[in-house]
Amino acid sequence: MWLGGVAALLVMRLPMSFLLLLVVPWIILLAQTRYRSGLRAGPLAALEVCCMVTAVIAVVFHPSLLTSIGNSAVIMLAVVGFTLAVFRSADPSKTARQSLSGLYWGALLVWFIGLGEILTGIKLLPLLYPEANTVSAVSKSRWIVTATYPNYNDYGVVMTMLFTALLAKMWFDPRRGAVKLGRLFALVTCFGMILMGGSRGALLGCMCAVALLVILNVRRLHAAAMGVRAFFWGTTLVVAAGGGLWMSPYVQDHSTAERGRIMTNAVSMLMSDPIALLFGYGSLSEYQNEANARFGDVLMDPHNLLLELVLRYGIVAMILFVACWLWIAVKGFLPRRPAVDWQAAFALTVVMLLPVLGIVPSSTLRYHVTWLYLVVASCLTAQMIASRRSELGTMVAHQERVDVTPDQSG
């Protein structure tokens, strides 16, 4: 319950929310009995250990980070605490789902704030972030909202996650009457906010979420449907369509050119500094200082989740993140008959969307919820693996009993 509350506050970007993420999990670990659940999420553990080690090493090379609570070592301390609080609880699956409910309700409250901005015409952006470069666009349009976020791209990512949750609820936990109408209203208005904000990445994320949830739902109902061949051709079609869209004028504009320049400059910085390539810069602010010293006062926010992982934690951490993502995809998302409810479908789909959503905001990891989704999805995947092993063991034991039972017919 407490972890769910912290997750909701993080999504809403309320003051002190990160401090609560840093403190609350460790208080829970100290105050309650710690259990050995037997769940194993090796790829997640390897990723977090690597990030913690490289973050500490980065602090050694950049001592100025010691004065900042936003350095990567402190962030990983919070993430490790959250992970242990989930996996060492009496019921990790239940704790993971409570955290996921917090992420859902936090996103729903952000949507409600955005809806209030549309209805009243009062925008929070000029009050919360008066220096943001999106203030003018948001202030001029009644329909472009950001709630508690600094720009509509970041807000669009939250709405994409909420869109995914609402669709998962409608398909995996169907209801009737007012509840169904309420979900449909939230889904349509959420998608409308993304359209009005003009975030192409968030819009693509919504379309991918629909496709991924269709796959999960069909495979849940019909285990023989959408096998390896269908997945291969479907992936080929998506890649071809994505390549065509990428080359279109709709995508290839000034914003895309800026992102390409940032990527080129950041990679050149990393290649010229082996220590930074291996261990990262320790924080995004330290990277920004290095970039400003080298390229002047130009936009250098990563705008790419994988690049940001390298900048914060080094290239090994990025490789381990990809390995963890693939593990969740293969063991959690792709099994023949995935044992998923709406919460598992929500978590798995959001994690599958991270490569798409990770290129939308200027920085994905600064909101910390990416780590929470990864931990929750890893826990649910580990639970699915354990359940399948238990079922297989039961079947084998039953077959052995059948084989040794003497024939009584004669």
Short mmCIF file of C-alpha atoms in Angstrom, two decimals:
data_model
loop_
_atom_site.label_atom_id
_atom_site.label_comp_id
_atom_site.label_asym_id
_atom_site.label_seq_id
_atom_site.Cartn_x
_atom_site.Cartn_y
_atom_site.Cartn_z
CA MET A 1 0.00 0.00 0.00
CA TRP A 2 2.74 2.45 0.95
CA LEU A 3 4.72 1.71 -2.19
CA GLY A 4 1.59 2.34 -4.27
CA GLY A 5 1.15 5.73 -2.62
CA VAL A 6 4.76 6.67 -3.33
CA ALA A 7 4.36 5.53 -6.95
CA ALA A 8 1.26 7.72 -7.36
CA LEU A 9 3.07 10.76 -5.94
CA LEU A 10 5.99 10.17 -8.32
CA VAL A 11 3.70 10.11 -11.34
CA MET A 12 2.03 13.31 -10.16
CA ARG A 13 5.43 14.98 -9.65
CA LEU A 14 4.45 16.28 -6.23
CA PRO A 15 7.10 17.85 -3.96
CA MET A 16 9.13 15.41 -1.84
CA SER A 17 7.98 12.42 -3.93
CA PHE A 18 11.52 11.32 -4.77
CA LEU A 19 12.60 11.71 -1.15
CA LEU A 20 9.73 9.41 -0.19
CA LEU A 21 10.86 6.89 -2.82
CA LEU A 22 14.33 7.04 -1.29
CA VAL A 23 13.20 6.63 2.33
CA VAL A 24 9.93 4.65 2.45
CA PRO A 25 11.17 1.33 0.93
CA TRP A 26 14.08 1.16 3.37
CA ILE A 27 11.78 1.94 6.31
CA ILE A 28 9.51 -0.90 5.14
CA LEU A 29 12.50 -3.25 4.91
CA LEU A 30 13.63 -2.33 8.44
CA ALA A 31 10.16 -2.39 10.01
CA GLN A 32 8.63 -5.55 8.58
CA THR A 33 9.70 -9.17 8.33
CA ARG A 34 11.70 -9.90 5.20
CA TYR A 35 10.78 -13.06 3.30
CA ARG A 36 12.53 -15.23 0.76
CA SER A 37 9.90 -15.62 -1.92
CA GLY A 38 11.94 -17.80 -4.23
CA LEU A 39 11.26 -15.46 -7.15
CA ARG A 40 14.31 -14.84 -9.28
CA ALA A 41 14.80 -11.90 -11.64
CA GLY A 42 18.45 -12.29 -12.55
CA PRO A 43 18.54 -9.76 -15.42
CA LEU A 44 16.99 -7.05 -13.23
CA ALA A 45 19.39 -7.81 -10.37
CA ALA A 46 22.39 -7.67 -12.72
CA LEU A 47 21.20 -4.34 -14.15
CA GLU A 48 20.69 -2.73 -10.75
CA VAL A 49 24.01 -3.97 -9.35
CA CYS A 50 25.82 -2.68 -12.42
CA CYS A 51 24.09 0.71 -12.22
CA MET A 52 24.87 1.04 -8.52
CA VAL A 53 28.54 0.16 -8.99
CA THR A 54 29.05 2.47 -11.97
CA ALA A 55 27.16 5.28 -10.21
CA VAL A 56 29.46 5.04 -7.18
CA ILE A 57 32.54 4.96 -9.42
CA ALA A 58 31.23 8.00 -11.32
CA VAL A 59 30.94 9.88 -8.03
CA VAL A 60 34.62 9.11 -7.37
CA PHE A 61 35.56 10.72 -10.70
CA HIS A 62 33.10 13.60 -10.20
CA PRO A 63 33.23 14.52 -6.47
CA SER A 64 30.93 17.50 -7.01
CA LEU A 65 28.05 14.99 -7.30
CA LEU A 66 28.24 14.36 -3.54
CA THR A 67 26.32 17.58 -2.91
CA SER A 68 23.43 16.58 -5.21
CA ILE A 69 20.56 14.31 -4.18
CA GLY A 70 19.87 13.78 -7.88
CA ASN A 71 23.10 11.92 -8.59
CA SER A 72 22.80 8.42 -10.01
CA ALA A 73 24.08 6.70 -6.86
CA VAL A 74 21.25 8.16 -4.75
CA ILE A 75 18.71 7.30 -7.45
CA MET A 76 19.91 3.70 -7.55
CA LEU A 77 19.78 3.50 -3.75
CA ALA A 78 16.09 4.37 -4.02
CA VAL A 79 15.53 1.88 -6.86
CA VAL A 80 17.30 -0.96 -5.04
CA GLY A 81 15.25 -0.22 -1.91
CA PHE A 82 12.02 -0.34 -3.91
CA THR A 83 13.07 -3.60 -5.57
CA LEU A 84 13.90 -5.27 -2.26
CA ALA A 85 10.67 -4.02 -0.69
CA VAL A 86 8.74 -5.70 -3.51
CA PHE A 87 10.67 -8.97 -3.78
CA ARG A 88 11.18 -9.46 -0.02
CA SER A 89 7.55 -8.83 0.91
CA ALA A 90 5.24 -11.61 2.11
CA ASP A 91 3.51 -11.66 -1.29
CA PRO A 92 5.70 -10.05 -4.00
CA SER A 93 3.05 -10.38 -6.69
CA LYS A 94 0.49 -8.57 -4.54
CA THR A 95 2.99 -5.85 -3.62
CA ALA A 96 3.91 -5.39 -7.27
CA ARG A 97 0.25 -5.02 -8.19
CA GLN A 98 -0.30 -2.50 -5.40
CA SER A 99 2.61 -0.46 -6.78
CA LEU A 100 1.13 -0.75 -10.25
CA SER A 101 -2.22 0.47 -8.95
CA GLY A 102 -0.40 3.50 -7.57
CA LEU A 103 1.12 4.19 -10.98
CA TYR A 104 -2.34 3.90 -12.55
CA TRP A 105 -4.09 6.18 -10.06
CA GLY A 106 -1.27 8.72 -10.25
CA ALA A 107 -1.64 8.87 -14.03
CA LEU A 108 -5.43 9.13 -13.67
CA LEU A 109 -5.06 12.12 -11.33
CA VAL A 110 -2.65 13.77 -13.79
CA TRP A 111 -5.31 13.26 -16.48
CA PHE A 112 -7.91 14.80 -14.18
CA ILE A 113 -5.68 17.86 -13.66
CA GLY A 114 -5.25 18.16 -17.43
CA LEU A 115 -9.00 17.89 -17.90
CA GLY A 116 -9.45 20.64 -15.32
CA GLU A 117 -7.04 22.86 -17.26
CA ILE A 118 -9.13 22.40 -20.41
CA LEU A 119 -12.42 23.12 -18.63
CA THR A 120 -11.20 26.17 -16.69
CA GLY A 121 -8.57 27.53 -19.08
CA ILE A 122 -6.20 27.91 -16.11
CA LYS A 123 -2.79 26.40 -16.88
CA LEU A 124 -0.33 25.25 -14.23
CA LEU A 125 2.72 25.38 -16.50
CA PRO A 126 3.38 29.16 -16.16
CA LEU A 127 3.11 28.79 -12.39
CA LEU A 128 5.23 25.67 -11.95
CA TYR A 129 7.75 26.16 -14.76
CA PRO A 130 7.75 29.84 -15.80
CA GLU A 131 11.05 29.39 -17.68
CA ALA A 132 9.85 26.43 -19.77
CA ASN A 133 10.09 26.95 -23.53
CA THR A 134 6.58 25.54 -23.96
CA VAL A 135 4.81 28.22 -21.90
CA SER A 136 3.83 30.27 -24.95
CA ALA A 137 2.32 27.34 -26.89
CA VAL A 138 0.43 26.03 -23.86
CA SER A 139 -0.88 29.46 -22.85
CA LYS A 140 -2.21 30.23 -26.34
CA SER A 141 -4.21 27.03 -26.74
CA ARG A 142 -6.99 25.92 -24.43
CA TRP A 143 -6.59 22.32 -25.62
CA ILE A 144 -2.85 21.84 -25.06
CA VAL A 145 -2.25 20.93 -21.42
CA THR A 146 0.67 19.68 -19.34
CA ALA A 147 -0.74 19.39 -15.78
CA THR A 148 2.27 19.08 -13.43
CA TYR A 149 4.78 18.38 -16.22
CA PRO A 150 7.15 20.88 -17.90
CA ASN A 151 6.02 20.19 -21.49
CA TYR A 152 3.41 18.32 -23.49
CA ASN A 153 5.80 15.58 -24.64
CA ASP A 154 6.38 14.46 -21.05
CA TYR A 155 2.67 14.77 -20.32
CA GLY A 156 1.95 12.75 -23.47
CA VAL A 157 4.08 9.87 -22.16
CA VAL A 158 2.02 9.73 -18.96
CA MET A 159 -1.18 9.81 -21.00
CA THR A 160 0.10 6.95 -23.18
CA MET A 161 0.70 4.88 -20.05
CA LEU A 162 -2.80 5.75 -18.82
CA PHE A 163 -4.24 4.91 -22.25
CA THR A 164 -2.55 1.50 -22.00
CA ALA A 165 -3.95 0.90 -18.51
CA LEU A 166 -7.49 1.89 -19.48
CA LEU A 167 -7.46 -0.31 -22.58
CA ALA A 168 -6.09 -3.22 -20.54
CA LYS A 169 -8.90 -2.71 -18.03
CA MET A 170 -11.53 -2.66 -20.77
CA TRP A 171 -10.27 -5.87 -22.40
CA PHE A 172 -8.98 -7.90 -19.44
CA ASP A 173 -11.38 -6.71 -16.73
CA PRO A 174 -14.58 -5.74 -18.58
CA ARG A 175 -17.39 -4.04 -16.68
CA ARG A 176 -20.81 -2.73 -17.55
CA GLY A 177 -22.80 0.41 -17.02
CA ALA A 178 -21.28 3.56 -15.55
CA VAL A 179 -17.85 2.00 -15.02
CA LYS A 180 -17.59 1.07 -18.70
CA LEU A 181 -18.72 4.54 -19.79
CA GLY A 182 -16.28 6.19 -17.40
CA ARG A 183 -13.37 4.16 -18.74
CA LEU A 184 -14.38 4.94 -22.32
CA PHE A 185 -14.64 8.66 -21.57
CA ALA A 186 -11.20 8.70 -19.93
CA LEU A 187 -9.72 6.68 -22.83
CA VAL A 188 -11.11 8.99 -25.53
CA THR A 189 -10.19 12.23 -23.74
CA CYS A 190 -6.73 10.87 -22.92
CA PHE A 191 -6.12 10.10 -26.59
CA GLY A 192 -7.54 13.50 -27.55
CA MET A 193 -5.08 15.26 -25.25
CA ILE A 194 -2.21 13.43 -26.96
CA LEU A 195 -3.52 14.45 -30.38
CA MET A 196 -3.93 18.10 -29.39
CA GLY A 197 -0.48 18.17 -27.81
CA GLY A 198 1.04 16.97 -31.06
CA SER A 199 3.43 14.45 -29.52
CA ARG A 200 4.15 12.06 -32.38
CA GLY A 201 6.05 9.64 -30.16
CA ALA A 202 3.18 9.43 -27.67
CA LEU A 203 0.72 8.90 -30.53
CA LEU A 204 2.90 6.09 -31.90
CA GLY A 205 3.05 4.67 -28.39
CA CYS A 206 -0.76 4.51 -28.24
CA MET A 207 -0.94 2.68 -31.56
CA CYS A 208 1.74 0.21 -30.46
CA ALA A 209 -0.09 -0.29 -27.14
CA VAL A 210 -3.26 -1.27 -29.01
CA ALA A 211 -1.31 -3.79 -31.13
CA LEU A 212 0.51 -5.28 -28.13
CA LEU A 213 -2.65 -5.62 -26.06
CA VAL A 214 -4.42 -7.27 -29.01
CA ILE A 215 -1.60 -9.82 -29.16
CA LEU A 216 -1.79 -10.49 -25.41
CA ASN A 217 -5.56 -10.80 -25.44
CA VAL A 218 -5.71 -13.11 -28.47
CA ARG A 219 -2.96 -15.36 -27.13
CA ARG A 220 -4.69 -15.43 -23.75
CA LEU A 221 -7.91 -16.66 -25.34
CA HIS A 222 -6.40 -18.80 -28.14
CA ALA A 223 -3.00 -20.28 -27.34
CA ALA A 224 -2.42 -21.48 -30.92
CA ALA A 225 -3.02 -18.03 -32.42
CA MET A 226 -0.26 -15.64 -33.44
CA GLY A 227 2.62 -18.07 -33.34
CA VAL A 228 6.24 -17.52 -34.31
CA ARG A 229 5.46 -17.05 -38.01
CA ALA A 230 2.76 -14.45 -37.34
CA PHE A 231 5.03 -12.67 -34.89
CA PHE A 232 7.87 -12.62 -37.44
CA TRP A 233 5.73 -11.21 -40.26
CA GLY A 234 4.02 -8.79 -37.91
CA THR A 235 7.36 -7.49 -36.69
CA THR A 236 8.60 -7.17 -40.28
CA LEU A 237 5.50 -5.18 -41.21
CA VAL A 238 5.89 -2.89 -38.21
CA VAL A 239 9.57 -2.28 -38.98
CA ALA A 240 8.78 -1.52 -42.64
CA ALA A 241 5.94 0.84 -41.69
CA GLY A 242 8.11 2.47 -39.05
CA GLY A 243 10.93 2.95 -41.55
CA GLY A 244 8.56 4.55 -44.05
CA LEU A 245 7.13 6.84 -41.38
CA TRP A 246 10.63 7.76 -40.21
CA MET A 247 11.61 8.89 -43.71
CA SER A 248 8.41 10.90 -44.20
CA PRO A 249 8.27 14.71 -43.86
CA TYR A 250 5.96 14.20 -40.87
CA VAL A 251 8.94 12.94 -38.85
CA GLN A 252 11.95 14.36 -40.67
CA ASP A 253 11.64 17.93 -39.43
CA HIS A 254 13.76 20.34 -37.39
CA SER A 255 13.07 18.42 -34.17
CA THR A 256 14.37 15.18 -35.68
CA ALA A 257 17.47 16.95 -36.97
CA GLU A 258 18.11 18.35 -33.49
CA ARG A 259 17.86 14.88 -31.96
CA GLY A 260 20.30 13.56 -34.55
CA ARG A 261 22.76 16.34 -33.70
CA ILE A 262 22.43 15.59 -29.98
CA MET A 263 23.06 11.89 -30.57
CA THR A 264 26.14 12.61 -32.70
CA ASN A 265 27.61 15.05 -30.17
CA ALA A 266 26.91 12.80 -27.18
CA VAL A 267 28.47 9.77 -28.86
CA SER A 268 31.55 11.81 -29.77
CA MET A 269 31.87 12.84 -26.11
CA LEU A 270 31.63 9.24 -24.94
CA MET A 271 34.10 7.92 -27.52
CA SER A 272 36.66 10.52 -26.50
CA ASP A 273 36.30 9.67 -22.79
CA PRO A 274 36.60 5.91 -22.06
CA ILE A 275 35.84 6.43 -18.36
CA ALA A 276 32.54 8.13 -19.16
CA LEU A 277 31.74 5.41 -21.71
CA LEU A 278 32.23 2.69 -19.09
CA PHE A 279 30.83 4.37 -15.99
CA GLY A 280 28.73 7.28 -17.22
CA TYR A 281 28.82 10.84 -15.90
CA GLY A 282 27.04 10.09 -12.64
CA SER A 283 24.16 12.49 -13.28
CA LEU A 284 22.49 14.27 -16.14
CA SER A 285 23.60 17.66 -14.79
CA GLU A 286 27.26 16.60 -14.85
CA TYR A 287 26.84 15.46 -18.46
CA GLN A 288 25.21 18.81 -19.30
CA ASN A 289 28.17 20.67 -17.78
CA GLU A 290 30.61 18.62 -19.86
CA ALA A 291 28.52 19.16 -22.99
CA ASN A 292 28.29 22.92 -22.42
CA ALA A 293 32.05 23.12 -21.96
CA ARG A 294 32.58 21.30 -25.24
CA PHE A 295 29.77 22.53 -27.50
CA GLY A 296 28.61 25.74 -25.86
CA ASP A 297 25.14 26.60 -24.61
CA VAL A 298 23.11 24.35 -26.94
CA LEU A 299 20.38 21.79 -26.34
CA MET A 300 22.00 18.49 -25.31
CA ASP A 301 19.25 16.61 -23.45
CA PRO A 302 19.55 12.95 -24.55
CA HIS A 303 15.97 12.47 -25.91
CA ASN A 304 16.73 8.74 -26.03
CA LEU A 305 16.40 6.22 -23.20
CA LEU A 306 19.29 3.99 -24.31
CA LEU A 307 21.61 6.97 -24.76
CA GLU A 308 20.56 8.31 -21.37
CA LEU A 309 21.42 4.98 -19.74
CA VAL A 310 24.92 5.18 -21.20
CA LEU A 311 25.32 8.80 -20.09
CA ARG A 312 24.17 8.04 -16.56
CA TYR A 313 25.51 4.52 -15.92
CA GLY A 314 27.78 3.50 -18.79
CA ILE A 315 27.50 1.22 -21.79
CA VAL A 316 27.47 -2.05 -19.82
CA ALA A 317 24.36 -0.89 -17.97
CA MET A 318 22.67 -0.10 -21.28
CA ILE A 319 23.43 -3.62 -22.56
CA LEU A 320 22.06 -5.14 -19.35
CA PHE A 321 18.91 -3.01 -19.67
CA VAL A 322 18.34 -4.43 -23.16
CA ALA A 323 18.92 -7.94 -21.77
CA CYS A 324 16.36 -7.32 -19.00
CA TRP A 325 13.86 -5.97 -21.54
CA LEU A 326 14.33 -9.05 -23.73
CA TRP A 327 13.92 -11.35 -20.72
CA ILE A 328 10.58 -9.72 -19.86
CA ALA A 329 9.53 -9.93 -23.52
CA VAL A 330 10.39 -13.62 -23.91
CA LYS A 331 9.39 -14.93 -20.48
CA GLY A 332 6.52 -12.58 -19.67
CA PHE A 333 4.99 -11.26 -22.88
CA LEU A 334 5.51 -13.99 -25.48
CA PRO A 335 4.60 -17.31 -23.75
CA ARG A 336 1.90 -19.29 -25.53
CA ARG A 337 -0.81 -18.65 -22.97
CA PRO A 338 0.33 -15.71 -20.83
CA ALA A 339 -1.27 -15.81 -17.37
CA VAL A 340 -2.14 -12.13 -17.31
CA ASP A 341 -4.80 -9.99 -15.71
CA TRP A 342 -5.26 -6.32 -16.57
CA GLN A 343 -2.45 -5.25 -14.24
CA ALA A 344 0.07 -7.68 -15.69
CA ALA A 345 -1.02 -6.74 -19.21
CA PHE A 346 -0.59 -3.06 -18.30
CA ALA A 347 2.89 -3.52 -16.82
CA LEU A 348 4.20 -5.80 -19.57
CA THR A 349 2.89 -3.56 -22.34
CA VAL A 350 4.37 -0.39 -20.85
CA VAL A 351 7.78 -2.06 -20.54
CA MET A 352 7.52 -3.28 -24.14
CA LEU A 353 6.77 0.33 -25.13
CA LEU A 354 9.86 1.77 -23.43
CA PRO A 355 11.96 1.82 -26.66
CA VAL A 356 9.21 3.97 -28.22
CA LEU A 357 8.33 6.14 -25.23
CA GLY A 358 12.02 6.56 -24.41
CA ILE A 359 12.52 8.86 -27.40
CA VAL A 360 9.65 11.22 -26.54
CA PRO A 361 10.78 13.29 -23.51
CA SER A 362 14.12 15.06 -23.24
CA SER A 363 14.94 12.78 -20.30
CA THR A 364 13.05 9.60 -19.42
CA LEU A 365 14.90 8.49 -16.29
CA ARG A 366 14.51 11.77 -14.41
CA TYR A 367 10.90 10.83 -13.65
CA HIS A 368 12.00 7.54 -11.99
CA VAL A 369 8.74 5.75 -12.86
CA THR A 370 10.59 3.90 -15.63
CA TRP A 371 12.45 1.97 -12.94
CA LEU A 372 9.22 1.23 -11.09
CA TYR A 373 7.57 -0.24 -14.19
CA LEU A 374 10.68 -2.32 -14.86
CA VAL A 375 10.73 -3.69 -11.29
CA VAL A 376 7.00 -4.49 -11.28
CA ALA A 377 7.10 -6.17 -14.70
CA SER A 378 10.17 -8.19 -13.66
CA CYS A 379 8.42 -9.36 -10.49
CA LEU A 380 5.29 -10.42 -12.40
CA THR A 381 7.43 -12.16 -15.03
CA ALA A 382 9.32 -14.04 -12.31
CA GLN A 383 5.96 -15.04 -10.81
CA MET A 384 4.79 -16.37 -14.19
CA ILE A 385 8.00 -18.39 -14.58
CA ALA A 386 7.59 -19.87 -11.08
CA SER A 387 3.93 -20.73 -11.77
CA ARG A 388 4.79 -22.48 -15.05
CA ARG A 389 7.54 -24.48 -13.34
CA SER A 390 5.14 -25.47 -10.57
CA GLU A 391 2.51 -26.58 -13.09
CA LEU A 392 5.12 -28.54 -15.04
CA GLY A 393 6.33 -30.22 -11.86
CA THR A 394 2.77 -31.17 -10.92
CA MET A 395 2.16 -32.64 -14.38
CA VAL A 396 5.41 -34.65 -14.26
CA ALA A 397 4.62 -35.98 -10.79
CA HIS A 398 1.12 -36.96 -11.87
CA GLN A 399 2.48 -38.74 -14.96
CA GLU A 400 5.00 -40.63 -12.84
CA ARG A 401 2.22 -41.81 -10.51
CA VAL A 402 0.21 -42.98 -13.52
CA ASP A 403 3.22 -44.85 -14.92
CA VAL A 404 3.92 -46.77 -11.70
CA THR A 405 0.27 -47.63 -10.92
CA PRO A 406 -0.23 -51.39 -11.54
CA ASP A 407 -2.83 -52.49 -14.03
CA GLN A 408 -5.87 -53.69 -12.03
CA SER A 409 -8.00 -54.61 -15.05
CA GLY A 410 -7.05 -58.26 -15.17
#
